[in-house]
Structures are given as structure tokens and as C-alpha cells.
Coordinates of C-alpha atoms in Angstrom, one line a residue:
M12 CA 0.1 0.1 0.0
S13 CA 1.2 3.3 -0.8
D14 CA 2.2 6.0 1.5
R15 CA -0.6 8.2 0.1
S16 CA -2.9 5.5 0.7
M17 CA -1.7 4.9 4.3
R18 CA -1.9 8.4 5.4
A19 CA -5.4 8.6 4.3
L20 CA -6.6 5.3 6.2
R21 CA -4.9 7.1 9.2
K22 CA -7.3 10.0 8.6
H23 CA -9.8 8.3 8.2
A24 CA -9.7 6.3 11.7
L25 CA -8.9 9.8 13.3
A26 CA -12.0 11.1 11.9
A27 CA -14.0 7.9 13.1
A28 CA -12.2 8.3 16.5
T29 CA -12.8 11.9 17.0
V30 CA -16.6 11.4 16.2
T31 CA -16.9 8.9 18.5
A32 CA -15.1 11.0 21.3
L33 CA -17.5 13.9 20.4
S34 CA -20.3 11.6 21.0
C35 CA -19.3 10.6 24.3
V36 CA -18.8 14.6 25.1
A37 CA -22.2 15.3 24.0
V38 CA -24.3 12.7 26.0
S39 CA -22.1 13.6 29.3
A40 CA -22.8 17.5 28.5
Y41 CA -26.7 16.4 28.1
A42 CA -26.6 14.6 31.9
A43 CA -25.3 17.7 33.4
D44 CA -27.7 20.0 31.9
R45 CA -31.0 17.9 33.4
I46 CA -30.7 20.2 36.3
N47 CA -30.2 23.7 35.6
L48 CA -28.9 25.9 39.0
S49 CA -28.0 29.0 37.0
A50 CA -31.3 30.4 37.9
L51 CA -31.2 30.7 41.4
A52 CA -30.1 33.8 42.0
N53 CA -33.5 34.9 43.6
A54 CA -34.1 31.4 45.0
S55 CA -35.8 32.7 48.5
Q56 CA -38.9 33.7 45.9
Q57 CA -38.9 30.0 44.6
D58 CA -41.4 27.8 45.1
E59 CA -42.4 26.6 41.5
F60 CA -40.1 24.0 38.9
I61 CA -40.3 23.0 35.7
V62 CA -40.1 19.3 35.1
K63 CA -40.1 17.2 31.9
Y64 CA -40.2 13.3 32.0
R65 CA -38.9 11.7 29.3
D66 CA -41.8 10.6 26.2
G67 CA -42.7 6.9 26.9
S68 CA -42.4 7.2 30.8
A69 CA -45.3 6.2 33.1
A70 CA -45.0 9.9 35.2
R71 CA -45.3 11.2 31.4
S72 CA -48.7 9.7 30.7
N73 CA -50.1 9.2 34.0
E74 CA -50.6 12.1 36.5
A75 CA -51.0 9.4 39.5
T76 CA -47.5 8.1 38.7
L77 CA -46.2 11.7 38.0
Q78 CA -47.3 12.9 41.3
S79 CA -46.0 9.4 43.2
S80 CA -42.4 10.7 41.9
L81 CA -42.7 13.7 43.2
S82 CA -44.2 12.7 46.6
A83 CA -40.9 10.7 46.7
A84 CA -38.6 13.5 45.9
S85 CA -40.6 15.3 48.8
T86 CA -40.0 12.6 51.2
G87 CA -36.2 12.5 50.1
F88 CA -36.1 16.2 50.7
S89 CA -38.1 16.3 54.1
G90 CA -36.0 13.5 55.1
K91 CA -33.5 16.3 56.3
G92 CA -36.0 17.7 58.4
R93 CA -37.3 20.2 56.2
A94 CA -40.9 18.8 55.5
L95 CA -42.2 20.2 51.9
G96 CA -45.2 19.2 49.9
L97 CA -44.6 18.9 46.1
K98 CA -47.7 19.3 44.2
H99 CA -48.3 19.1 40.1
V100 CA -49.6 22.4 38.7
R101 CA -49.8 22.1 35.1
R102 CA -48.3 20.4 31.7
T103 CA -47.0 22.8 29.6
S104 CA -47.0 23.1 25.4
I105 CA -43.8 21.3 25.5
G106 CA -44.6 18.5 27.8
A107 CA -43.0 19.5 30.7
D108 CA -45.0 19.9 34.0
V109 CA -44.9 22.8 36.5
V110 CA -45.1 21.7 40.1
R111 CA -45.0 23.4 43.1
A112 CA -43.8 23.2 46.8
A113 CA -45.6 24.1 49.9
R114 CA -43.5 26.8 50.7
K115 CA -41.1 29.5 49.2
L116 CA -37.4 27.8 49.3
D117 CA -34.1 29.4 49.7
R118 CA -31.4 29.0 47.1
A119 CA -30.0 25.9 48.7
E120 CA -33.1 24.1 49.5
A121 CA -34.2 24.7 46.1
E122 CA -30.7 23.1 44.7
S123 CA -31.8 20.1 47.3
L124 CA -34.9 19.4 45.8
M125 CA -33.9 20.0 42.2
R126 CA -31.4 17.0 43.0
Q127 CA -34.1 14.8 44.8
I128 CA -36.3 15.3 41.9
A129 CA -33.4 14.6 39.4
A130 CA -33.0 11.4 41.0
D131 CA -35.2 9.6 39.1
P132 CA -34.0 8.6 36.0
N133 CA -37.1 9.3 34.0
V134 CA -36.9 13.0 34.6
E135 CA -35.5 14.4 31.4
F136 CA -34.7 18.1 33.3
V137 CA -35.3 20.3 36.1
E138 CA -35.3 23.7 36.2
P139 CA -36.8 26.5 38.6
N140 CA -39.5 28.6 37.1
A141 CA -37.8 31.6 36.9
R142 CA -39.4 35.1 36.7
M143 CA -38.3 37.0 33.4
T144 CA -38.3 40.9 33.5
A145 CA -38.6 43.4 30.5
F146 CA -35.2 44.8 29.7
F147 CA -35.0 48.5 30.1
T148 CA -34.1 50.4 26.6
P149 CA -34.4 53.8 27.2
D150 CA -36.4 56.2 24.6
D151 CA -33.6 58.5 24.2
T152 CA -33.4 59.5 20.6
R153 CA -29.7 58.8 20.0
F154 CA -29.5 55.6 22.5
A155 CA -29.4 53.5 19.3
E156 CA -25.6 54.9 18.7
Q157 CA -24.5 53.9 21.8
W158 CA -22.8 50.8 21.5
G159 CA -20.8 50.9 24.6
Y160 CA -24.1 49.8 26.3
T161 CA -24.9 46.8 24.5
A162 CA -23.7 43.5 25.1
S163 CA -20.6 44.2 22.8
G164 CA -20.1 47.0 25.4
I165 CA -20.3 47.0 29.3
N166 CA -23.9 45.2 29.0
A167 CA -25.6 47.9 30.8
T168 CA -29.5 47.4 29.3
Q169 CA -29.5 44.6 31.4
A170 CA -27.9 45.8 34.7
W171 CA -30.5 48.8 34.7
D172 CA -33.3 46.5 35.6
V173 CA -31.1 45.8 38.9
S174 CA -29.5 49.5 39.3
T175 CA -29.7 53.0 37.7
G176 CA -27.2 54.2 40.5
T177 CA -29.7 55.9 42.6
G178 CA -28.3 57.8 45.9
V179 CA -24.6 57.7 44.6
V180 CA -22.0 60.7 43.9
V181 CA -19.5 60.4 41.5
A182 CA -17.0 63.2 41.4
V183 CA -15.4 63.9 37.6
I184 CA -12.0 65.6 38.2
D185 CA -12.0 67.2 34.8
T186 CA -12.2 70.4 32.8
G187 CA -15.7 71.4 34.6
I188 CA -19.2 71.2 33.3
T189 CA -21.0 73.3 30.5
S190 CA -24.8 73.8 31.0
H191 CA -26.8 70.9 29.3
S192 CA -30.3 70.1 29.4
D193 CA -29.5 66.4 29.2
L194 CA -26.9 66.6 31.6
N195 CA -28.1 69.5 34.4
A196 CA -30.5 67.5 36.7
N197 CA -27.8 65.2 37.7
I198 CA -25.2 67.7 38.7
I199 CA -24.8 68.8 41.9
G200 CA -22.3 71.3 43.7
G201 CA -18.7 71.2 42.6
Y202 CA -15.5 73.5 42.9
D203 CA -13.1 75.0 40.5
F204 CA -9.6 74.1 42.0
I205 CA -7.7 75.8 38.9
S206 CA -5.3 78.3 40.7
D207 CA -3.7 79.9 37.9
A208 CA -6.2 82.7 37.1
T209 CA -4.7 82.7 33.5
A210 CA -5.3 78.7 33.3
A211 CA -8.8 79.0 34.5
R212 CA -9.8 82.0 32.5
D213 CA -12.6 83.0 35.0
G214 CA -10.4 86.5 36.2
N215 CA -9.8 84.6 39.6
G216 CA -7.8 81.2 41.1
R217 CA -10.1 78.9 43.2
D218 CA -13.9 79.0 43.3
S219 CA -16.9 77.4 43.7
N220 CA -17.8 77.8 40.3
P221 CA -16.8 74.7 38.5
A222 CA -18.0 76.0 34.8
D223 CA -15.6 75.0 32.2
Q224 CA -14.8 78.4 30.6
G225 CA -12.8 76.4 27.8
D226 CA -9.5 74.8 27.5
W227 CA -8.5 76.3 24.2
F228 CA -4.7 77.3 23.9
V229 CA -2.1 78.3 21.2
G230 CA 0.7 75.9 21.0
S231 CA 3.7 78.5 21.8
D232 CA 1.7 79.0 24.8
C233 CA 1.7 75.9 26.2
G234 CA 5.2 74.6 24.7
V235 CA 3.8 72.6 21.6
T236 CA 3.9 72.9 18.2
Y237 CA -0.1 72.9 17.4
N238 CA -2.9 74.8 18.6
S239 CA -6.2 73.2 20.0
N240 CA -9.9 74.2 20.3
S241 CA -11.6 73.5 23.6
S242 CA -12.7 69.8 24.0
W243 CA -15.4 70.4 26.6
H244 CA -14.0 66.8 28.1
G245 CA -15.7 66.9 31.2
T246 CA -19.0 67.6 30.1
H247 CA -18.7 64.7 27.6
V248 CA -17.4 62.3 30.5
A249 CA -20.0 63.2 32.7
G250 CA -22.5 62.6 30.1
T251 CA -21.4 59.1 29.8
I252 CA -21.5 58.7 33.7
A253 CA -25.2 60.0 34.5
A254 CA -26.7 61.7 31.2
V255 CA -30.5 62.2 32.1
T256 CA -32.2 58.9 30.6
N257 CA -35.5 57.9 29.4
N258 CA -36.2 61.6 28.6
A259 CA -37.1 61.3 24.9
K260 CA -33.8 63.1 23.7
G261 CA -30.2 62.6 23.7
V262 CA -28.4 60.3 24.8
S263 CA -28.4 58.0 28.0
G264 CA -25.8 57.7 30.7
T265 CA -24.3 54.7 32.7
A266 CA -25.6 55.1 35.8
Y267 CA -28.4 57.8 35.2
N268 CA -29.9 58.2 38.6
A269 CA -26.4 59.0 40.2
K270 CA -25.4 62.3 40.8
V271 CA -22.3 64.2 39.4
V272 CA -20.2 66.7 41.7
P273 CA -18.0 68.4 38.9
V274 CA -14.4 69.2 39.8
R275 CA -12.3 71.6 37.6
V276 CA -8.7 71.0 37.5
L277 CA -8.1 71.4 33.8
G278 CA -8.1 74.8 31.9
R279 CA -5.8 76.2 29.2
C280 CA -2.4 74.3 29.0
G281 CA -3.9 71.6 31.3
G282 CA -3.7 71.3 35.0
T283 CA -1.1 71.1 37.8
L284 CA -0.3 68.0 39.9
A285 CA -1.1 70.1 43.0
D286 CA -4.5 71.4 42.2
I287 CA -5.3 67.5 40.9
A288 CA -4.1 65.9 44.5
D289 CA -6.3 68.9 46.5
A290 CA -9.0 67.9 44.1
I291 CA -9.1 64.2 45.2
T292 CA -8.8 65.4 48.7
W293 CA -12.1 67.5 48.5
A294 CA -13.9 65.4 46.2
S295 CA -13.7 62.3 48.4
G296 CA -14.6 64.3 51.7
G297 CA -11.3 65.2 52.9
T298 CA -9.9 68.5 54.1
V299 CA -8.2 71.3 52.0
S300 CA -7.1 74.4 53.8
G301 CA -9.2 77.3 52.8
I302 CA -11.7 75.9 50.8
P303 CA -15.3 74.8 52.3
A304 CA -15.9 71.2 53.1
N305 CA -17.5 69.3 50.1
P306 CA -21.1 68.7 50.9
N307 CA -21.6 65.9 48.3
P308 CA -18.8 63.6 49.0
A309 CA -17.9 61.1 46.5
E310 CA -18.0 57.2 46.7
V311 CA -16.3 57.2 43.1
I312 CA -13.7 59.4 41.2
N313 CA -13.2 59.4 37.5
M314 CA -10.0 60.6 36.7
S315 CA -9.8 60.9 32.6
L316 CA -6.6 62.6 32.6
G317 CA -3.0 61.9 33.1
G318 CA 0.6 62.4 32.2
S319 CA 4.1 60.9 31.8
G320 CA 6.4 59.9 34.8
L321 CA 6.1 57.9 38.2
C322 CA 3.2 57.9 40.1
G323 CA 5.3 60.0 42.9
S324 CA 4.4 60.8 46.5
T325 CA 2.0 63.8 46.1
Y326 CA -0.6 61.7 43.9
Q327 CA 0.1 58.5 45.7
T328 CA -0.7 60.4 48.9
A329 CA -4.1 61.6 47.5
I330 CA -5.2 58.7 46.1
D331 CA -4.4 56.8 49.2
G332 CA -6.2 59.3 51.4
A333 CA -9.6 59.2 49.1
V334 CA -9.5 55.2 49.4
S335 CA -9.1 55.6 52.7
R336 CA -12.3 57.3 53.0
G337 CA -13.8 54.3 51.3
V338 CA -13.6 56.1 47.5
T339 CA -13.4 54.2 44.4
V340 CA -11.1 56.0 41.9
V341 CA -11.3 55.1 38.7
V342 CA -8.3 56.1 36.3
A343 CA -7.6 56.4 32.4
A344 CA -4.7 54.2 31.1
G345 CA -3.7 56.5 28.3
N346 CA -3.7 57.1 24.4
N347 CA 0.0 56.8 23.5
N348 CA 0.4 53.1 22.5
G349 CA 2.6 52.6 25.6
N350 CA 2.8 50.8 28.8
A351 CA 0.9 52.2 31.1
S352 CA 3.5 51.7 34.3
N353 CA 4.8 54.9 32.6
A354 CA 1.6 57.2 32.9
R355 CA 0.2 58.5 35.9
P356 CA -1.8 58.4 37.6
A357 CA -2.7 55.3 35.7
N358 CA 0.4 53.7 37.7
C359 CA -0.5 54.5 41.0
T360 CA -1.6 52.0 43.6
G361 CA -5.3 51.7 44.7
V362 CA -6.9 52.9 41.4
I363 CA -8.9 50.9 38.8
T364 CA -6.8 51.4 35.5
V365 CA -9.0 51.4 32.5
G366 CA -7.9 50.6 28.8
A367 CA -10.1 51.0 25.9
V368 CA -12.1 48.5 23.4
D369 CA -13.6 48.8 20.3
S370 CA -17.0 47.4 19.3
N371 CA -15.2 44.3 18.3
G372 CA -13.3 43.7 21.7
A373 CA -10.4 44.6 20.3
R374 CA -7.5 47.2 22.1
S375 CA -8.6 50.5 20.8
V376 CA -6.7 52.3 17.6
W377 CA -7.7 56.2 17.2
S378 CA -4.6 56.6 14.9
S379 CA -1.0 55.2 14.0
T380 CA 0.3 56.8 17.2
Q381 CA -2.9 56.8 19.1
K382 CA -3.9 53.3 21.0
S383 CA -5.0 52.2 24.1
N384 CA -2.0 51.9 26.6
Y385 CA -1.3 48.7 27.9
G386 CA 0.4 46.6 30.4
A387 CA 0.1 45.1 33.5
V388 CA -1.2 48.3 35.8
V389 CA -4.0 47.9 33.5
D390 CA -7.0 46.1 35.5
V391 CA -10.0 46.1 33.0
A392 CA -11.0 47.6 29.4
A393 CA -14.1 49.1 28.7
P394 CA -15.7 51.0 25.6
G395 CA -13.4 53.6 24.2
S396 CA -13.9 53.9 20.5
N397 CA -16.8 55.8 19.0
I398 CA -18.4 57.1 22.1
L399 CA -21.5 59.2 22.1
S400 CA -22.1 61.9 24.8
T401 CA -23.0 65.1 25.7
L402 CA -20.7 68.1 24.7
N403 CA -21.0 71.8 23.7
A404 CA -20.8 73.3 20.3
G405 CA -18.3 76.6 21.4
T406 CA -14.9 76.3 19.4
T407 CA -13.0 78.1 22.4
T408 CA -15.8 79.7 24.8
P409 CA -19.0 78.0 25.6
G410 CA -21.4 77.8 23.2
A411 CA -25.0 76.2 22.5
E412 CA -25.4 72.8 23.8
S413 CA -24.5 69.6 21.4
Y414 CA -23.6 65.7 21.1
A415 CA -20.4 64.3 19.6
S416 CA -18.8 61.3 19.5
Y417 CA -14.9 61.1 21.3
G418 CA -12.3 58.2 21.7
G419 CA -9.9 57.4 24.1
T420 CA -9.6 55.6 27.5
S421 CA -10.8 58.7 28.9
M422 CA -14.3 57.7 27.5
A423 CA -13.5 54.2 28.6
T424 CA -13.1 55.4 32.0
P425 CA -16.3 56.7 33.1
H426 CA -18.3 53.9 31.3
V427 CA -16.2 51.8 34.8
A428 CA -17.3 54.4 37.1
G429 CA -20.8 54.3 36.0
V430 CA -20.6 50.5 36.9
V431 CA -19.2 51.1 39.9
A432 CA -22.0 53.8 41.0
L433 CA -24.6 51.0 39.8
L434 CA -22.8 48.4 42.4
Q435 CA -22.9 50.8 45.4
A436 CA -26.6 51.6 44.8
K437 CA -27.1 48.1 45.0
A438 CA -25.4 46.7 47.3
T439 CA -26.4 46.4 51.0
T440 CA -23.3 47.8 52.7
P441 CA -21.1 49.9 50.6
K442 CA -18.2 47.9 49.2
T443 CA -14.5 48.9 49.8
P444 CA -12.4 49.9 46.6
A445 CA -10.5 46.6 46.9
E446 CA -14.0 44.6 46.8
I447 CA -14.9 46.5 43.9
E448 CA -11.7 46.0 41.7
T449 CA -12.2 42.2 42.9
I450 CA -15.7 41.8 41.6
L451 CA -15.3 43.8 38.4
K452 CA -12.0 41.5 37.4
N453 CA -14.2 38.6 38.5
T454 CA -16.9 39.3 36.4
A455 CA -15.6 40.9 33.3
R456 CA -16.2 39.6 29.9
A457 CA -13.6 37.6 28.3
F458 CA -11.9 39.2 25.1
P459 CA -13.5 38.1 22.1
A460 CA -10.0 37.3 20.8
T461 CA -6.6 37.7 22.6
P462 CA -5.9 41.6 22.5
D463 CA -2.5 42.3 20.6
Q464 CA -1.4 44.1 24.2
P465 CA -2.7 43.3 27.6
I466 CA -5.5 45.9 28.7
G467 CA -6.9 44.1 31.7
V468 CA -8.5 41.1 32.5
G469 CA -11.5 41.3 30.2
I470 CA -14.3 43.8 29.5
V471 CA -16.6 45.3 32.1
N472 CA -19.6 43.7 32.6
A473 CA -22.4 45.6 34.3
K474 CA -25.1 43.0 34.6
A475 CA -22.4 40.2 35.7
A476 CA -21.1 42.4 38.1
L477 CA -24.5 43.2 40.0
D478 CA -25.3 39.5 39.6
S479 CA -22.4 38.6 42.0
L480 CA -23.7 40.9 44.6
S481 CA -26.6 38.7 45.0
G482 CA -24.3 35.3 44.9
T483 CA -25.4 34.1 41.2
P484 CA -23.1 31.3 40.7
N485 CA -20.3 31.5 38.0
P486 CA -22.0 30.7 34.7
G487 CA -22.1 27.1 33.4
T488 CA -19.4 25.4 31.5
Q489 CA -18.0 27.4 28.9
T490 CA -15.8 27.0 25.7
Y491 CA -12.9 29.5 24.9
T492 CA -11.2 29.7 21.8
N493 CA -8.4 31.1 20.2
G494 CA -8.5 30.4 16.1
T495 CA -5.2 32.8 15.2
D496 CA -3.1 30.8 13.3
Y497 CA 1.0 30.7 14.6
S498 CA 3.5 29.1 12.8
I499 CA 5.5 26.5 14.6
P500 CA 9.5 27.6 14.2
D501 CA 11.3 24.2 12.7
N502 CA 14.2 22.7 14.4
N503 CA 13.7 25.0 17.6
T504 CA 13.3 24.4 21.4
T505 CA 11.2 27.4 22.2
G506 CA 8.3 27.1 20.1
V507 CA 5.3 29.2 19.6
S508 CA 2.3 29.5 21.8
S509 CA -1.3 30.8 21.3
T510 CA -2.9 32.6 24.5
I511 CA -6.7 32.2 25.5
T512 CA -7.4 34.6 28.3
V513 CA -10.1 33.7 30.9
S514 CA -11.6 36.5 32.9
G515 CA -15.1 36.6 34.8
R516 CA -14.9 33.2 36.5
T517 CA -14.2 32.2 40.3
G518 CA -12.8 29.2 41.5
N519 CA -10.8 26.3 40.3
A520 CA -10.9 24.6 36.7
P521 CA -12.9 20.9 37.1
S522 CA -10.9 17.9 37.1
N523 CA -12.4 16.8 33.6
A524 CA -11.3 19.9 31.6
S525 CA -11.1 19.2 27.7
V526 CA -9.0 20.8 25.6
S527 CA -9.3 20.4 22.0
V528 CA -6.5 20.9 19.4
N529 CA -6.0 21.4 15.8
I530 CA -2.2 21.3 14.7
I531 CA -1.2 21.2 11.3
H532 CA 1.9 19.6 10.8
P533 CA 3.1 16.6 8.3
Y534 CA 5.0 15.0 10.6
K535 CA 3.4 14.7 14.0
G536 CA 6.3 13.0 15.5
D537 CA 8.6 16.0 15.5
L538 CA 5.8 17.8 17.7
K539 CA 5.9 18.4 21.5
V540 CA 2.7 20.0 22.7
D541 CA 1.9 21.4 26.1
L542 CA -0.8 23.0 27.6
I543 CA 0.2 25.7 30.0
A544 CA -1.9 27.1 32.8
P545 CA -1.6 30.7 34.3
D546 CA 0.5 30.0 36.9
G547 CA 3.1 28.0 34.8
S548 CA 2.2 24.7 35.3
V549 CA 2.7 22.4 32.2
Y550 CA 0.6 19.8 31.2
N551 CA 1.6 17.3 28.2
I552 CA -0.6 16.9 25.4
H553 CA 1.5 15.2 23.0
N554 CA 5.3 14.3 22.8
R555 CA 6.7 13.2 19.6
T556 CA 4.7 10.2 18.9
G557 CA 2.9 8.9 16.0
S558 CA 5.9 8.8 13.9
S559 CA 5.1 10.1 10.0
A560 CA 1.7 10.7 10.7
D561 CA 0.4 14.0 10.3
N562 CA -1.1 16.8 12.4
V563 CA -2.1 16.6 16.2
T564 CA -6.0 17.3 16.4
G565 CA -8.2 15.6 19.1
T566 CA -10.0 16.4 22.3
F567 CA -8.2 15.6 25.4
T568 CA -9.6 15.6 28.9
I569 CA -7.0 16.7 31.9
N570 CA -7.4 17.2 35.7
L571 CA -7.1 21.0 36.2
S572 CA -8.7 21.1 39.5
S573 CA -5.4 22.7 41.1
E574 CA -5.3 25.7 39.0
A575 CA -7.7 28.6 39.0
L576 CA -9.9 29.5 36.1
N577 CA -8.6 32.9 35.4
G578 CA -5.8 33.9 33.8
A579 CA -3.7 33.5 30.5
W580 CA -3.8 29.9 29.4
K581 CA -1.2 28.7 26.5
L582 CA -0.9 26.1 24.2
R583 CA 2.6 25.5 23.1
A584 CA 4.1 23.5 20.3
V585 CA 7.5 22.7 19.7
D586 CA 9.0 21.2 16.7
A587 CA 12.6 19.6 17.7
A588 CA 13.4 18.4 14.4
A589 CA 14.2 19.8 11.1
V590 CA 12.7 19.8 7.2
D591 CA 8.6 19.6 8.3
V592 CA 7.2 23.1 9.2
G593 CA 3.5 23.4 10.6
R594 CA 1.0 25.8 12.1
I595 CA -1.0 25.7 15.4
D596 CA -4.4 26.2 13.6
T597 CA -7.1 26.4 16.3
W598 CA -7.4 25.4 19.7
S599 CA -10.1 25.6 22.4
I600 CA -10.2 24.8 26.3
T601 CA -13.7 23.7 28.1
F602 CA -14.4 24.0 31.7

């Protein structure tokens, strides 16, 4: 038999084996889905369940048998000292039955009862008869242009059915504020901390009027080679946080029932570190000599500003003071396509540093030189490309109110500050800044594809973050995939790695995690293939076996119970011999 024929037979056998393996996986997954625990977040209100008996079973065709099965489950449950009646209510159009307990069950009781019901092998599935609600969609006329609130962004549309930020104050340390009918109702207090009257353009130094007088400049005045019109940056940022919503005009805000305290620190040629530090202290409820106390201390501070250099003692001391007062400080990573470790206050300790993504979930790019900063100090990402919000039409001094789309990590940051406001409004007791950061990271949505540079653990997910306050469990089994091709260097000891970043999960991976691999290579005997866990642990998948057979493909079950779910998982392929070359075509991990 020719080599070509032998290779064809090998491929046919491999395909048959793969089909068999996938069939087994499908049966296992189906069995796991018999009990749907995902709707138990509000189980204290749960007394009804949907039970589907298999076609042809006695319980499916005979109500007396059905009730007997329910009684057996109820008896098993009451054997734990918590007596409970379980009665048949009605049959649904899909052939499943609604059953009701004699009393409302908490989450643990509901799960225990569902397991008792599912102990009957004739039960096809059981799940809570969960209550659904309409997802709030604002009637703001330009809401459809705000992609950042959709599932492609921070998933705010679902979050608004849980929290709208009522009672929370967010301080926006920025250029101040301009009058805008789609924003004014949510603006309270504020202060102008620009100590230089020339920079402030208001004829004096610090005062109680946070109105934005315009940050336009002539380049020669500010040591640069270009001129700039006024940005009305603070008005844009404030609108993303708390624009008046559902008022049949304009745009929506992330936490539209929160209040914004505008704190003006940026004017002509920017702002000084000393002024900004005092603004942080004042906004968070601290004392600034010669300045009246802030009557509306913030729970969240948004800082869509920054510069280069180390954090420094001035920034860090002011931030430490705010954090000690329980205030979460959210800052922009910067837009220079560089490592945010070189940008401040992004590199300060105790802040939540935000990178930017576009509507495809990729790192934001605004020009050849302007891209979202990246690096280990970036905590999470949020929408930062083509963000529509409130603005002003004035070129230099304030003019008519308007709307415009901006891009930058400055635009990503208020999305996150708004989500923090949603969380604090929902929490039964205020969350510490450290707790808020943990929630945001643990519930972030995985990037659709691994970013070209690290910009945090994932994209902030407002609904998932709010659900975590109610103890909503991790989502069920999920599959993460990297389909980017990676060429495997020939006759090389280092090889190449393809990375999948997992976020928004808690706890460890299971003992039966599934790794599917498709590596194209004409001589698999050259290859060593490993799975590398986030902590660096190595799990071998293939080690130079198979001789002249081609390709490493298949699904492999690996015990990963000692590994945390979240983090960067890598598939590494090393070609230890010469002549033949190949690539990692695609791979996925399921847990």
C-alpha cells in the first residue's frame, strides 16, 4: 500500500475516533444539563419548578405516577428535617410539568429539591420556573448610537433592570462642566480647583464655580507646536456617567440616577499636579485648607486625565487618602500606545486603571500613534471608540449644547466609574475600593480574541458585576477559543504559544477539563505539545509520538483541579526536528 493510501487510512481512522469521542462528550454534557442551577440567584422567592419526564415514561402519561414521583422527591427532601409538599400544577405546551412546593425555598433548599427530583432517571430536566422581566431600553433619541451599553460593551441594558445608580455620587475631576439640558438635572455642587487665574480663564483662582470656561490654547503658550480648540472634555465624561435618561432626547448615562460633582482642574495648557491632588482630597470628603468642605462627598472618582512619569508621592498620598475614606478611584490608562506603567495616575497604587476597546472587543486604535495604553497596571477594559455623549458646540468659549462622539481611554473610564456607581447603589453595605476592583475583575467578560497587548483581564460587564452581589454562581461550562494561526518554528527548542485569556470566573478548573487541538503538521513525531496554566504549570498533550503521521488533532481530558480558572492559558507547540513545518491552526479549552 502506498504512503498516500496509508496516510488516508490514518486520517479516516482518526476522524472516526474523533466522532466517537465527540459523541461521548455530548452525552455527558446533556446529563449535566438535566439540572439547571443558573436561575437560583433569587431562590428565596422560588417555589415553582419545571420538570420534564421522558417520552414513554409512566410519569409522562399518568398523573398518579407523576405525583408519586414528586412525593418520593418531597419525602427525600423532608428526610432532612424540612418537611415539604410538592404538587403538580399543570402541563406546559412542551410537555413539561409545572410543580409547586408548599412554601418558598432558599437557594440551598431549591438546589437540594431539584437534585431529589432529578434522582428519578425518567426526569429529562428540571429547572426553576424563573420569573423574567423586560429589559429596560431608554427612549433617548440617540441611544441606538451608544454601542457601549450593549452586550458588545458593558451590558448596561440588562444591568439597568437591577440598578440605576440611585443615591450614589460620582466626582468627575476634569475640565469642569457646561450647561446641558440632557445633563443638568444630575449635576450637583462642584468646585474650581485651578489656582492659576490665567489657566482658569475666569478672572480669579480657585472658586465654587466649576463651569468650564474652555481649555483652548495656542501652541506657543503651552510649549507645543499645535493649537487646540476647547474640548469640553468634562461634559463628555459626565454624560457617559449620568446623562439624564429616558427623557425622549439625546443620550443615556451608565448610572443615570447617580449624581455628578464636577471638579475643575484642567484649563488652558492642562492642570497642575498640586491642584489635582487637592481636588482628589476634596472630592473624597477630605479637608483642603481654605476650601469649604464638600457637601456631597463622592463614592467614586473619575479621572480621565494623566501624564507621563512615576506616580510620585503627591498623587499617591492623595489617592491613598481617598481610598482610606472608602472612595473608588477610576483612572484612564492613556492613549499613547505605550506601557501604562509609564503613565500617571494610571500607575498609582489603589486605583482601577482602564484600557479601551472598540465594538469588536479589540484594543482601541484612533490613529497610527494613538492607541490604548497597555500593560500589567491596566486592570480592566471598557468601550473607548466612537463614544457618543453630551458636549458643547463652542470653539473656544461655551456655545450651544451639543452631542459628539469621542474616542480614548478617557471615554472608557466613565463607563467603569458608572458601573461602580451601579454596584454601590445595589450593595446592601458599601463596598470597599478593593472589593469593587475584585468584583469588576472576577465578572469581566472575556475578550472575543486575545488583545495584541494586555489591557486587563477582560471587558467590564455591568450585569454580571451586579449579579455577583446576589451570589449568582459562575456561568455554566464555557468554551474559550483562539483561532489565530501561529507558525511553529522548525528545529527549535522554544516553539510558539497561542494564548486564551479567561476572566469573569471564580474558583478552580474541574478535574475533567477538555482541551481541543488542531495543529497542522506533516510529521507529528517532531512535535511536543503542552498546555500551560496561568501559574506556569505544564500539562503535556503530545510528546513526539505518531512517527510520520500528520497533524495533532483531537480532544483531550485533563485534570486541572489545582488551577484557577481565570488567567492566561497557553497552548505551546515545539518542533524539535528539522525539515517539516506546520502551525497551530486553532484550539479551545472547555471548563
